[in-house]
DNA sequence: ATGAAAGCGCTAACAA
DNA sequence: TTGTTAGCGCTTTCAT
């Protein structure tokens, strides 16, 4: 039993109605009903036009669209969500326990990529940082409450319970970066660490290096393991030696220490592949202190292509990660899941690019 | 004309109803009504409990809260928004035309700070990157449609029309970083560039430097102007000379070129204050090429404390910006605006910190 | 202090 | 093809 009588009057006089609590402007925004009246059709028809239903005649559609434009109508998201049960928004969760997000080479690029892809579909991006356990609970409730249609997960650490929680809720989700603990079957997007490492080591071999060491990443992380595997496979049986390998934690200090150790064991090494730019920076420092020239005496290749790679001395040859593409791909994968219910798309591995500067 | 009769049946049997389009789990989430029935009170009472109304007796409140817990009830945001006209979410807009956000030292920290502050209040953070003009329009419509209660603006560039558009709409907004074109009266949070520069130059003076040059930032940006002003004021009449100043665009290349020019004009300079770390890195490079030792011959101080400042050779003494605090402060300011309607809080200037490493 | 009832703006059967 | 109608889940007068 409509409130139509009342309404008819309203939009003909353009009265500034009540203006309740939260509205910023004095002008009341037009509703579906206003558009309908203006176009002389029913609410349903306007709704059909807005949602692109094919069951609308061309002329009616045109006139409705005209009215929409004339009134500056924009659908009310809340009302729509209430009835459709869709929120038209997805969450991007950064599950970084430390304050290390700054360091995370992924963050900025991924956000941009996701953002690009979503804006084309009109989906809203909700950002959520979960650090504490409290945060985790809050977020789980949040998802359970149906506040978003899908979840994008990045900076996930080892035993994070989030993937499990999400797949229990049954909400579409995609992981960015290495899903260390299996990720509970959720699809993920990552870069091809193995081939990245291969490209780096091939480059070293190609420029005539013979004794190529590596500073590997943590072996309990996918990135660490895969980059190491790529190194090993590319070197091949004949050239590989256990003693050419040192493992650190992706940090500058770690890289520094490893380089010293390697230098001690193999004073004659002529190249080193570091599994992260930070470690490469540490290696550079160690080499400098040891009086080796880079790349003349020892060539160095890093991984990540952080900004700092351009400013080390000498600038670092490194493996670039396509972070923006990664973000886009994550979003695309998620959108696929939304449409076709579960297990649609499989995980994606993105190619890397070797950026050659002066260190190798 | 309630649908109550029908409902009563539903929650007593916990039927898995329809499960429409978008719900992920088979289980229908409990509504206010379910809680009301469980607690043997009316919807209105439950609503009062949830919204912390004082007009509820203690025992009723307790039993309602018990029911809420028992049923795992979480309010439906859309329904609430529909009636209250509040969305309980704020937008964080990154208005970066280029792909430079990566470089932006603000981004990560600000996001984290904002996020921390908001999560305590249950507000949702919606992230929006606007680059193209199309994006700008989209966002303006978005805001006009009342999809968020407030807006946080960062990475704003010179003549960005966003501040004007926002204040026209009348939505609470806060700008992060330098509001170049005045920002249309919107409150902003920035760091105290002037005192930051003063700290840097004082340090240089304090360590006995006499001929201190500066590589200033763009003079059409607040940060550029203010850092320059701080430099000048600290040096004082007697020591300041126009020829000790070079202006660049905050980039590494710019810094490099300026350093060379300065060296040409003042071969005897013994210190340089660069208004950004990137420019400082460029200066370092130029000095190295010119055969000057840092800090022995020439001391260098930067500004920003980017990650790369730790990895230059030598590590850069620089002025750190409290980005996380900045984010928190922006959010806090916005929350103030929300409550007390307009012009409540005034802009905030945050203190910086001089981080002393090896370059000065 | 509590309940009844009227909508918020929209979509989706169901009719016509 | 178009209109009518019944809600989606919540807050909020207005009674009681």
mmCIF file of N, CA and C in Angstrom, chain A residues 50-112:
data_model
loop_
_atom_site.group_PDB
_atom_site.id
_atom_site.type_symbol
_atom_site.label_atom_id
_atom_site.label_comp_id
_atom_site.label_asym_id
_atom_site.label_seq_id
_atom_site.Cartn_x
_atom_site.Cartn_y
_atom_site.Cartn_z
ATOM 1 N N UNK A 50 17.253 -0.185 -15.131
ATOM 2 C CA UNK A 50 18.507 -0.057 -14.393
ATOM 3 C C UNK A 50 19.297 -1.354 -14.386
ATOM 4 N N UNK A 51 18.579 -2.448 -14.246
ATOM 5 C CA UNK A 51 19.286 -3.718 -14.185
ATOM 6 C C UNK A 51 19.436 -4.380 -15.547
ATOM 7 N N UNK A 52 19.181 -3.608 -16.575
ATOM 8 C CA UNK A 52 19.408 -4.101 -17.923
ATOM 9 C C UNK A 52 18.571 -5.290 -18.330
ATOM 10 N N UNK A 53 17.364 -5.354 -17.842
ATOM 11 C CA UNK A 53 16.494 -6.449 -18.259
ATOM 12 C C UNK A 53 16.135 -6.285 -19.731
ATOM 13 N N UNK A 54 16.070 -7.386 -20.455
ATOM 14 C CA UNK A 54 15.762 -7.309 -21.888
ATOM 15 C C UNK A 54 14.264 -7.070 -22.139
ATOM 16 N N UNK A 55 13.466 -7.273 -21.115
ATOM 17 C CA UNK A 55 12.019 -7.183 -21.305
ATOM 18 C C UNK A 55 11.515 -5.751 -21.151
ATOM 19 N N UNK A 56 12.128 -4.840 -21.850
ATOM 20 C CA UNK A 56 11.675 -3.453 -21.828
ATOM 21 C C UNK A 56 11.727 -2.922 -23.252
ATOM 22 N N UNK A 57 10.660 -2.289 -23.671
ATOM 23 C CA UNK A 57 10.645 -1.771 -25.043
ATOM 24 C C UNK A 57 11.628 -0.621 -25.173
ATOM 25 N N UNK A 58 12.118 -0.468 -26.373
ATOM 26 C CA UNK A 58 13.154 0.520 -26.614
ATOM 27 C C UNK A 58 12.767 1.942 -26.222
ATOM 28 N N UNK A 59 11.589 2.347 -26.610
ATOM 29 C CA UNK A 59 11.188 3.721 -26.332
ATOM 30 C C UNK A 59 11.013 3.966 -24.841
ATOM 31 N N UNK A 60 10.432 2.987 -24.149
ATOM 32 C CA UNK A 60 10.270 3.152 -22.708
ATOM 33 C C UNK A 60 11.641 3.255 -22.053
ATOM 34 N N UNK A 61 12.516 2.353 -22.483
ATOM 35 C CA UNK A 61 13.860 2.385 -21.916
ATOM 36 C C UNK A 61 14.501 3.770 -22.101
ATOM 37 N N UNK A 62 14.353 4.276 -23.304
ATOM 38 C CA UNK A 62 14.955 5.571 -23.601
ATOM 39 C C UNK A 62 14.398 6.655 -22.692
ATOM 40 N N UNK A 63 13.089 6.663 -22.540
ATOM 41 C CA UNK A 63 12.501 7.746 -21.757
ATOM 42 C C UNK A 63 12.881 7.598 -20.282
ATOM 43 N N UNK A 64 12.959 6.366 -19.833
ATOM 44 C CA UNK A 64 13.373 6.158 -18.444
ATOM 45 C C UNK A 64 14.804 6.641 -18.245
ATOM 46 N N UNK A 65 15.633 6.276 -19.201
ATOM 47 C CA UNK A 65 17.026 6.700 -19.074
ATOM 48 C C UNK A 65 17.135 8.222 -19.071
ATOM 49 N N UNK A 66 16.281 8.826 -19.853
ATOM 50 C CA UNK A 66 16.261 10.284 -19.889
ATOM 51 C C UNK A 66 15.892 10.844 -18.513
ATOM 52 N N UNK A 67 14.877 10.242 -17.920
ATOM 53 C CA UNK A 67 14.443 10.703 -16.598
ATOM 54 C C UNK A 67 15.536 10.518 -15.561
ATOM 55 N N UNK A 68 16.199 9.387 -15.673
ATOM 56 C CA UNK A 68 17.283 9.111 -14.734
ATOM 57 C C UNK A 68 18.323 10.212 -14.806
ATOM 58 N N UNK A 69 18.652 10.562 -16.030
ATOM 59 C CA UNK A 69 19.643 11.598 -16.233
ATOM 60 C C UNK A 69 19.128 12.938 -15.709
ATOM 61 N N UNK A 70 17.918 13.233 -16.085
ATOM 62 C CA UNK A 70 17.338 14.511 -15.696
ATOM 63 C C UNK A 70 17.327 14.690 -14.179
ATOM 64 N N UNK A 71 16.982 13.630 -13.479
ATOM 65 C CA UNK A 71 16.886 13.731 -12.025
ATOM 66 C C UNK A 71 18.211 13.454 -11.320
ATOM 67 N N UNK A 72 19.168 12.985 -12.077
ATOM 68 C CA UNK A 72 20.445 12.640 -11.454
ATOM 69 C C UNK A 72 20.303 11.477 -10.499
ATOM 70 N N UNK A 73 19.501 10.541 -10.915
ATOM 71 C CA UNK A 73 19.223 9.409 -10.031
ATOM 72 C C UNK A 73 20.403 8.441 -9.894
ATOM 73 N N UNK A 74 20.687 8.037 -8.676
ATOM 74 C CA UNK A 74 21.662 6.994 -8.407
ATOM 75 C C UNK A 74 21.020 5.992 -7.459
ATOM 76 N N UNK A 75 21.078 4.712 -7.816
ATOM 77 C CA UNK A 75 20.417 3.697 -6.990
ATOM 78 C C UNK A 75 20.934 3.708 -5.558
ATOM 79 N N UNK A 76 20.099 3.392 -4.645
ATOM 80 C CA UNK A 76 20.478 3.282 -3.253
ATOM 81 C C UNK A 76 20.986 1.869 -2.979
ATOM 82 N N UNK A 77 22.248 1.826 -2.692
ATOM 83 C CA UNK A 77 22.916 0.549 -2.511
ATOM 84 C C UNK A 77 22.324 -0.283 -1.373
ATOM 85 N N UNK A 78 22.029 0.383 -0.288
ATOM 86 C CA UNK A 78 21.528 -0.338 0.878
ATOM 87 C C UNK A 78 20.210 -1.033 0.560
ATOM 88 N N UNK A 79 19.355 -0.302 -0.087
ATOM 89 C CA UNK A 79 18.049 -0.869 -0.417
ATOM 90 C C UNK A 79 18.218 -2.087 -1.320
ATOM 91 N N UNK A 80 19.084 -1.931 -2.259
ATOM 92 C CA UNK A 80 19.320 -3.030 -3.189
ATOM 93 C C UNK A 80 19.919 -4.245 -2.473
ATOM 94 N N UNK A 81 20.890 -3.970 -1.646
ATOM 95 C CA UNK A 81 21.532 -5.048 -0.903
ATOM 96 C C UNK A 81 20.519 -5.784 -0.038
ATOM 97 N N UNK A 82 19.666 -5.009 0.564
ATOM 98 C CA UNK A 82 18.685 -5.586 1.474
ATOM 99 C C UNK A 82 17.841 -6.645 0.780
ATOM 100 N N UNK A 83 17.480 -6.369 -0.426
ATOM 101 C CA UNK A 83 16.611 -7.315 -1.102
ATOM 102 C C UNK A 83 17.367 -8.388 -1.899
ATOM 103 N N UNK A 84 18.475 -8.015 -2.473
ATOM 104 C CA UNK A 84 19.186 -9.002 -3.294
ATOM 105 C C UNK A 84 20.111 -9.907 -2.501
ATOM 106 N N UNK A 85 20.481 -9.462 -1.338
ATOM 107 C CA UNK A 85 21.431 -10.207 -0.521
ATOM 108 C C UNK A 85 22.851 -10.126 -1.069
ATOM 109 N N UNK A 86 23.025 -9.308 -2.088
ATOM 110 C CA UNK A 86 24.383 -9.062 -2.552
ATOM 111 C C UNK A 86 24.833 -7.728 -1.973
ATOM 112 N N UNK A 87 26.111 -7.584 -1.742
ATOM 113 C CA UNK A 87 26.585 -6.318 -1.204
ATOM 114 C C UNK A 87 27.332 -5.531 -2.265
ATOM 115 N N UNK A 88 27.687 -6.213 -3.341
ATOM 116 C CA UNK A 88 28.486 -5.576 -4.382
ATOM 117 C C UNK A 88 29.769 -4.995 -3.831
ATOM 118 N N UNK A 89 30.312 -5.673 -2.860
ATOM 119 C CA UNK A 89 31.619 -5.227 -2.396
ATOM 120 C C UNK A 89 32.451 -6.433 -1.986
ATOM 121 N N UNK A 90 33.738 -6.289 -2.146
ATOM 122 C CA UNK A 90 34.631 -7.373 -1.745
ATOM 123 C C UNK A 90 35.670 -6.814 -0.783
ATOM 124 N N UNK A 91 36.136 -7.676 0.083
ATOM 125 C CA UNK A 91 37.114 -7.248 1.073
ATOM 126 C C UNK A 91 38.520 -7.605 0.629
ATOM 127 N N UNK A 92 39.435 -6.690 0.857
ATOM 128 C CA UNK A 92 40.848 -7.006 0.660
ATOM 129 C C UNK A 92 41.452 -7.053 2.053
ATOM 130 N N UNK A 93 41.899 -8.235 2.432
ATOM 131 C CA UNK A 93 42.406 -8.404 3.781
ATOM 132 C C UNK A 93 43.917 -8.485 3.791
ATOM 133 N N UNK A 94 44.528 -7.651 4.594
ATOM 134 C CA UNK A 94 45.969 -7.713 4.752
ATOM 135 C C UNK A 94 46.245 -8.335 6.108
ATOM 136 N N UNK A 95 46.709 -9.570 6.064
ATOM 137 C CA UNK A 95 46.889 -10.311 7.310
ATOM 138 C C UNK A 95 48.337 -10.257 7.764
ATOM 139 N N UNK A 96 48.793 -9.075 8.024
ATOM 140 C CA UNK A 96 50.193 -8.905 8.405
ATOM 141 C C UNK A 96 50.303 -8.668 9.899
ATOM 142 N N UNK A 97 50.880 -9.607 10.593
ATOM 143 C CA UNK A 97 50.955 -9.462 12.043
ATOM 144 C C UNK A 97 51.911 -8.342 12.468
ATOM 145 N N UNK A 98 53.015 -8.205 11.791
ATOM 146 C CA UNK A 98 53.962 -7.158 12.169
ATOM 147 C C UNK A 98 53.600 -5.862 11.477
ATOM 148 N N UNK A 99 54.476 -4.932 11.637
ATOM 149 C CA UNK A 99 54.271 -3.636 10.993
ATOM 150 C C UNK A 99 54.986 -3.659 9.658
ATOM 151 N N UNK A 100 55.092 -4.844 9.088
ATOM 152 C CA UNK A 100 55.943 -4.981 7.920
ATOM 153 C C UNK A 100 55.282 -4.651 6.586
ATOM 154 N N UNK A 101 54.002 -4.326 6.617
ATOM 155 C CA UNK A 101 53.323 -4.070 5.355
ATOM 156 C C UNK A 101 54.054 -3.039 4.516
ATOM 157 N N UNK A 102 54.669 -2.140 5.214
ATOM 158 C CA UNK A 102 55.413 -1.092 4.525
ATOM 159 C C UNK A 102 56.408 -1.752 3.584
ATOM 160 N N UNK A 103 57.104 -2.701 4.158
ATOM 161 C CA UNK A 103 58.128 -3.417 3.432
ATOM 162 C C UNK A 103 57.545 -4.253 2.312
ATOM 163 N N UNK A 104 56.349 -4.676 2.479
ATOM 164 C CA UNK A 104 55.756 -5.592 1.521
ATOM 165 C C UNK A 104 55.709 -4.998 0.121
ATOM 166 N N UNK A 105 56.458 -5.600 -0.764
ATOM 167 C CA UNK A 105 56.501 -5.071 -2.126
ATOM 168 C C UNK A 105 55.164 -5.276 -2.822
ATOM 169 N N UNK A 106 54.379 -6.186 -2.328
ATOM 170 C CA UNK A 106 53.105 -6.489 -2.953
ATOM 171 C C UNK A 106 52.089 -5.378 -2.773
ATOM 172 N N UNK A 107 51.991 -4.926 -1.587
ATOM 173 C CA UNK A 107 50.871 -4.100 -1.176
ATOM 174 C C UNK A 107 50.370 -3.065 -2.185
ATOM 175 N N UNK A 108 51.188 -2.050 -2.426
ATOM 176 C CA UNK A 108 50.752 -0.983 -3.305
ATOM 177 C C UNK A 108 50.273 -1.466 -4.656
ATOM 178 N N UNK A 109 51.072 -2.303 -5.286
ATOM 179 C CA UNK A 109 50.725 -2.787 -6.608
ATOM 180 C C UNK A 109 49.448 -3.596 -6.614
ATOM 181 N N UNK A 110 49.333 -4.472 -5.668
ATOM 182 C CA UNK A 110 48.142 -5.306 -5.614
ATOM 183 C C UNK A 110 46.893 -4.473 -5.433
ATOM 184 N N UNK A 111 46.971 -3.550 -4.519
ATOM 185 C CA UNK A 111 45.824 -2.693 -4.283
ATOM 186 C C UNK A 111 45.415 -1.994 -5.570
ATOM 187 N N UNK A 112 46.400 -1.478 -6.253
ATOM 188 C CA UNK A 112 46.082 -0.783 -7.495
ATOM 189 C C UNK A 112 45.443 -1.727 -8.513
#
